[in-house]
PDB file of C-alpha atoms in Angstrom:
ATOM      1  CA  UNK A   1     134.103 188.345 123.490  1.00 74.00           C
ATOM      2  CA  UNK A   2     131.177 188.478 126.178  1.00 74.00           C
ATOM      3  CA  UNK A   3     127.710 188.159 125.073  1.00 77.00           C
ATOM      4  CA  UNK A   4     126.135 191.491 126.329  1.00 75.00           C
ATOM      5  CA  UNK A   5     122.224 192.306 125.813  1.00 75.00           C
ATOM      6  CA  UNK A   6     123.629 194.895 123.294  1.00 79.00           C
ATOM      7  CA  UNK A   7     125.913 191.977 121.141  1.00 78.00           C
ATOM      8  CA  UNK A   8     123.052 189.417 121.352  1.00 76.00           C
ATOM      9  CA  UNK A   9     120.492 191.884 120.082  1.00 77.00           C
ATOM     10  CA  UNK A  10     123.112 193.350 117.274  1.00 80.00           C
ATOM     11  CA  UNK A  11     123.660 189.847 115.692  1.00 75.00           C
ATOM     12  CA  UNK A  12     120.247 188.263 116.353  1.00 67.00           C
ATOM     13  CA  UNK A  13     119.797 188.422 112.743  1.00 60.00           C
ATOM     14  CA  UNK A  14     116.206 188.535 113.461  1.00 53.00           C
ATOM     15  CA  UNK A  15     116.033 185.321 114.264  1.00 56.00           C
ATOM     16  CA  UNK A  16     115.734 185.256 118.306  1.00 58.00           C
ATOM     17  CA  UNK A  17     114.875 181.709 118.970  1.00 60.00           C
ATOM     18  CA  UNK A  18     117.283 180.126 120.925  1.00 74.00           C
ATOM     19  CA  UNK A  19     119.018 177.278 118.925  1.00 79.00           C
ATOM     20  CA  UNK A  20     121.056 174.053 120.030  1.00 84.00           C
ATOM     21  CA  UNK A  21     120.287 174.472 123.677  1.00 83.00           C
ATOM     22  CA  UNK A  22     121.832 177.813 124.262  1.00 85.00           C
ATOM     23  CA  UNK A  23     120.199 180.840 125.775  1.00 82.00           C
ATOM     24  CA  UNK A  24     121.449 183.559 123.997  1.00 82.00           C
ATOM     25  CA  UNK A  25     122.527 181.592 120.631  1.00 85.00           C
ATOM     26  CA  UNK A  26     120.151 183.108 117.890  1.00 83.00           C
ATOM     27  CA  UNK A  27     119.873 181.117 114.335  1.00 84.00           C
ATOM     28  CA  UNK A  28     121.241 184.200 112.911  1.00 84.00           C
ATOM     29  CA  UNK A  29     124.297 184.272 115.021  1.00 86.00           C
ATOM     30  CA  UNK A  30     124.871 180.631 114.559  1.00 89.00           C
ATOM     31  CA  UNK A  31     124.745 180.979 111.015  1.00 88.00           C
ATOM     32  CA  UNK A  32     127.389 183.655 111.180  1.00 88.00           C
ATOM     33  CA  UNK A  33     129.979 181.834 113.444  1.00 91.00           C
ATOM     34  CA  UNK A  34     129.791 178.719 110.970  1.00 93.00           C
ATOM     35  CA  UNK A  35     130.488 180.813 108.459  1.00 95.00           C
ATOM     36  CA  UNK A  36     133.367 182.492 110.037  1.00 93.00           C
ATOM     37  CA  UNK A  37     134.672 179.123 111.438  1.00 95.00           C
ATOM     38  CA  UNK A  38     135.810 178.440 107.386  1.00 97.00           C
ATOM     39  CA  UNK A  39     138.941 181.096 108.337  1.00 96.00           C
ATOM     40  CA  UNK A  40     139.835 178.893 111.697  1.00 95.00           C
ATOM     41  CA  UNK A  41     138.033 176.758 114.566  1.00 95.00           C
ATOM     42  CA  UNK A  42     135.800 178.749 116.966  1.00 93.00           C
ATOM     43  CA  UNK A  43     133.765 178.013 119.590  1.00 92.00           C
ATOM     44  CA  UNK A  44     130.380 179.814 121.294  1.00 90.00           C
ATOM     45  CA  UNK A  45     129.983 178.861 125.381  1.00 87.00           C
ATOM     46  CA  UNK A  46     127.722 179.734 128.042  1.00 85.00           C
ATOM     47  CA  UNK A  47     128.411 179.065 131.563  1.00 80.00           C
ATOM     48  CA  UNK A  48     126.812 179.838 134.748  1.00 78.00           C
ATOM     49  CA  UNK A  49     128.440 179.024 137.977  1.00 70.00           C
ATOM     50  CA  UNK A  50     127.317 180.159 141.886  1.00 71.00           C
ATOM     51  CA  UNK A  51     129.033 178.757 144.767  1.00 71.00           C
ATOM     52  CA  UNK A  52     131.347 176.079 142.953  1.00 67.00           C
ATOM     53  CA  UNK A  53     127.641 174.798 141.327  1.00 72.00           C
ATOM     54  CA  UNK A  54     126.774 175.439 137.871  1.00 72.00           C
ATOM     55  CA  UNK A  55     126.396 174.371 134.300  1.00 81.00           C
ATOM     56  CA  UNK A  56     128.181 174.785 131.114  1.00 84.00           C
ATOM     57  CA  UNK A  57     127.495 174.410 127.670  1.00 87.00           C
ATOM     58  CA  UNK A  58     130.003 174.854 124.441  1.00 90.00           C
ATOM     59  CA  UNK A  59     130.204 173.979 120.841  1.00 92.00           C
ATOM     60  CA  UNK A  60     132.621 174.383 118.199  1.00 94.00           C
ATOM     61  CA  UNK A  61     132.506 174.651 114.609  1.00 95.00           C
ATOM     62  CA  UNK A  62     135.825 174.279 111.966  1.00 95.00           C
ATOM     63  CA  UNK A  63     135.385 174.621 108.297  1.00 96.00           C
ATOM     64  CA  UNK A  64     131.920 175.745 108.386  1.00 95.00           C
ATOM     65  CA  UNK A  65     130.355 172.744 110.370  1.00 93.00           C
ATOM     66  CA  UNK A  66     130.188 171.713 113.827  1.00 91.00           C
ATOM     67  CA  UNK A  67     132.825 169.602 115.481  1.00 90.00           C
ATOM     68  CA  UNK A  68     130.829 167.866 117.188  1.00 72.00           C
ATOM     69  CA  UNK A  69     128.589 169.580 119.617  1.00 74.00           C
ATOM     70  CA  UNK A  70     126.938 170.875 121.690  1.00 83.00           C
ATOM     71  CA  UNK A  71     128.897 169.940 124.266  1.00 80.00           C
ATOM     72  CA  UNK A  72     127.118 169.788 127.790  1.00 81.00           C
ATOM     73  CA  UNK A  73     128.391 167.572 129.982  1.00 73.00           C
ATOM     74  CA  UNK A  74     131.723 166.683 132.005  1.00 71.00           C
ATOM     75  CA  UNK A  75     133.949 164.201 130.241  1.00 74.00           C
ATOM     76  CA  UNK A  76     136.212 161.884 132.546  1.00 66.00           C
ATOM     77  CA  UNK A  77     139.246 160.327 130.945  1.00 62.00           C
ATOM     78  CA  UNK A  78     140.830 157.324 132.886  1.00 58.00           C
ATOM     79  CA  UNK A  79     142.972 158.475 135.772  1.00 57.00           C
ATOM     80  CA  UNK A  80     141.953 162.156 135.286  1.00 66.00           C
ATOM     81  CA  UNK A  81     139.553 164.656 136.574  1.00 70.00           C
ATOM     82  CA  UNK A  82     136.425 165.355 134.778  1.00 72.00           C
ATOM     83  CA  UNK A  83     136.509 167.730 131.988  1.00 80.00           C
ATOM     84  CA  UNK A  84     133.947 170.553 131.590  1.00 83.00           C
ATOM     85  CA  UNK A  85     132.282 171.561 128.246  1.00 88.00           C
ATOM     86  CA  UNK A  86     134.012 174.804 127.953  1.00 86.00           C
ATOM     87  CA  UNK A  87     137.427 172.951 128.531  1.00 87.00           C
ATOM     88  CA  UNK A  88     136.349 170.609 126.168  1.00 87.00           C
ATOM     89  CA  UNK A  89     136.200 173.334 123.795  1.00 91.00           C
ATOM     90  CA  UNK A  90     138.978 175.196 124.322  1.00 90.00           C
ATOM     91  CA  UNK A  91     141.070 172.106 123.982  1.00 89.00           C
ATOM     92  CA  UNK A  92     139.419 171.682 120.523  1.00 90.00           C
ATOM     93  CA  UNK A  93     140.745 175.323 119.952  1.00 91.00           C
ATOM     94  CA  UNK A  94     144.210 174.432 120.978  1.00 91.00           C
ATOM     95  CA  UNK A  95     144.382 175.513 124.646  1.00 90.00           C
ATOM     96  CA  UNK A  96     146.351 173.452 127.100  1.00 89.00           C
ATOM     97  CA  UNK A  97     145.621 173.258 130.382  1.00 85.00           C
ATOM     98  CA  UNK A  98     148.720 173.641 133.482  1.00 81.00           C
ATOM     99  CA  UNK A  99     149.498 171.758 136.242  1.00 80.00           C
ATOM    100  CA  UNK A 100     146.788 171.835 138.660  1.00 77.00           C
ATOM    101  CA  UNK A 101     144.232 173.572 136.345  1.00 79.00           C
ATOM    102  CA  UNK A 102     142.214 173.077 133.919  1.00 83.00           C
ATOM    103  CA  UNK A 103     142.089 174.957 129.950  1.00 86.00           C
ATOM    104  CA  UNK A 104     139.100 177.557 131.734  1.00 81.00           C
ATOM    105  CA  UNK A 105     141.829 178.947 133.717  1.00 83.00           C
ATOM    106  CA  UNK A 106     144.947 178.492 131.326  1.00 84.00           C
ATOM    107  CA  UNK A 107     143.610 181.277 128.880  1.00 84.00           C
ATOM    108  CA  UNK A 108     142.399 183.565 131.804  1.00 81.00           C
ATOM    109  CA  UNK A 109     138.492 183.161 131.722  1.00 80.00           C
ATOM    110  CA  UNK A 110     138.303 182.858 135.535  1.00 77.00           C
ATOM    111  CA  UNK A 111     139.667 186.314 135.819  1.00 77.00           C
ATOM    112  CA  UNK A 112     136.191 187.779 135.998  1.00 71.00           C
ATOM    113  CA  UNK A 113     133.029 185.974 137.493  1.00 68.00           C
ATOM    114  CA  UNK A 114     130.335 188.033 135.767  1.00 69.00           C
ATOM    115  CA  UNK A 115     129.562 188.978 131.983  1.00 69.00           C
ATOM    116  CA  UNK A 116     129.299 192.486 132.984  1.00 71.00           C
ATOM    117  CA  UNK A 117     133.195 192.176 134.565  1.00 71.00           C
ATOM    118  CA  UNK A 118     134.447 191.061 131.247  1.00 71.00           C
ATOM    119  CA  UNK A 119     133.018 193.776 129.045  1.00 71.00           C
ATOM    120  CA  UNK A 120     133.876 196.456 131.537  1.00 76.00           C
ATOM    121  CA  UNK A 121     137.365 195.349 131.344  1.00 74.00           C
ATOM    122  CA  UNK A 122     137.543 195.502 127.979  1.00 65.00           C
ATOM    123  CA  UNK A 123     139.178 192.014 127.758  1.00 52.00           C
ATOM    124  CA  UNK A 124     137.627 189.005 126.320  1.00 48.00           C
TER     125      UNK A 124
END
């Protein structure tokens, strides 16, 4: 679900301060996400890329708590390419990469480059 300004304002819950090092994750929304994760794991991610360079940050909750997080740096496993934080979070949710791609691409997050594009498409 794209985090538009309207959605951020609606879920801030009076706690506008950023938590866990994210730019748009409020304390109120973090509590909601932790609660919702009792029903099943979920992730919150932020990514900003331009010209192939950028940064990502992700966190996963399950059973009401963090599993571990937040993720903010790529990891490299022996004989493989680095796996970014968003792909790490998606992997924890069960996504599997395809040959030549990563979890980010496998779930279709590469379809839009900007949050506004996601919001306008109705996809999420």
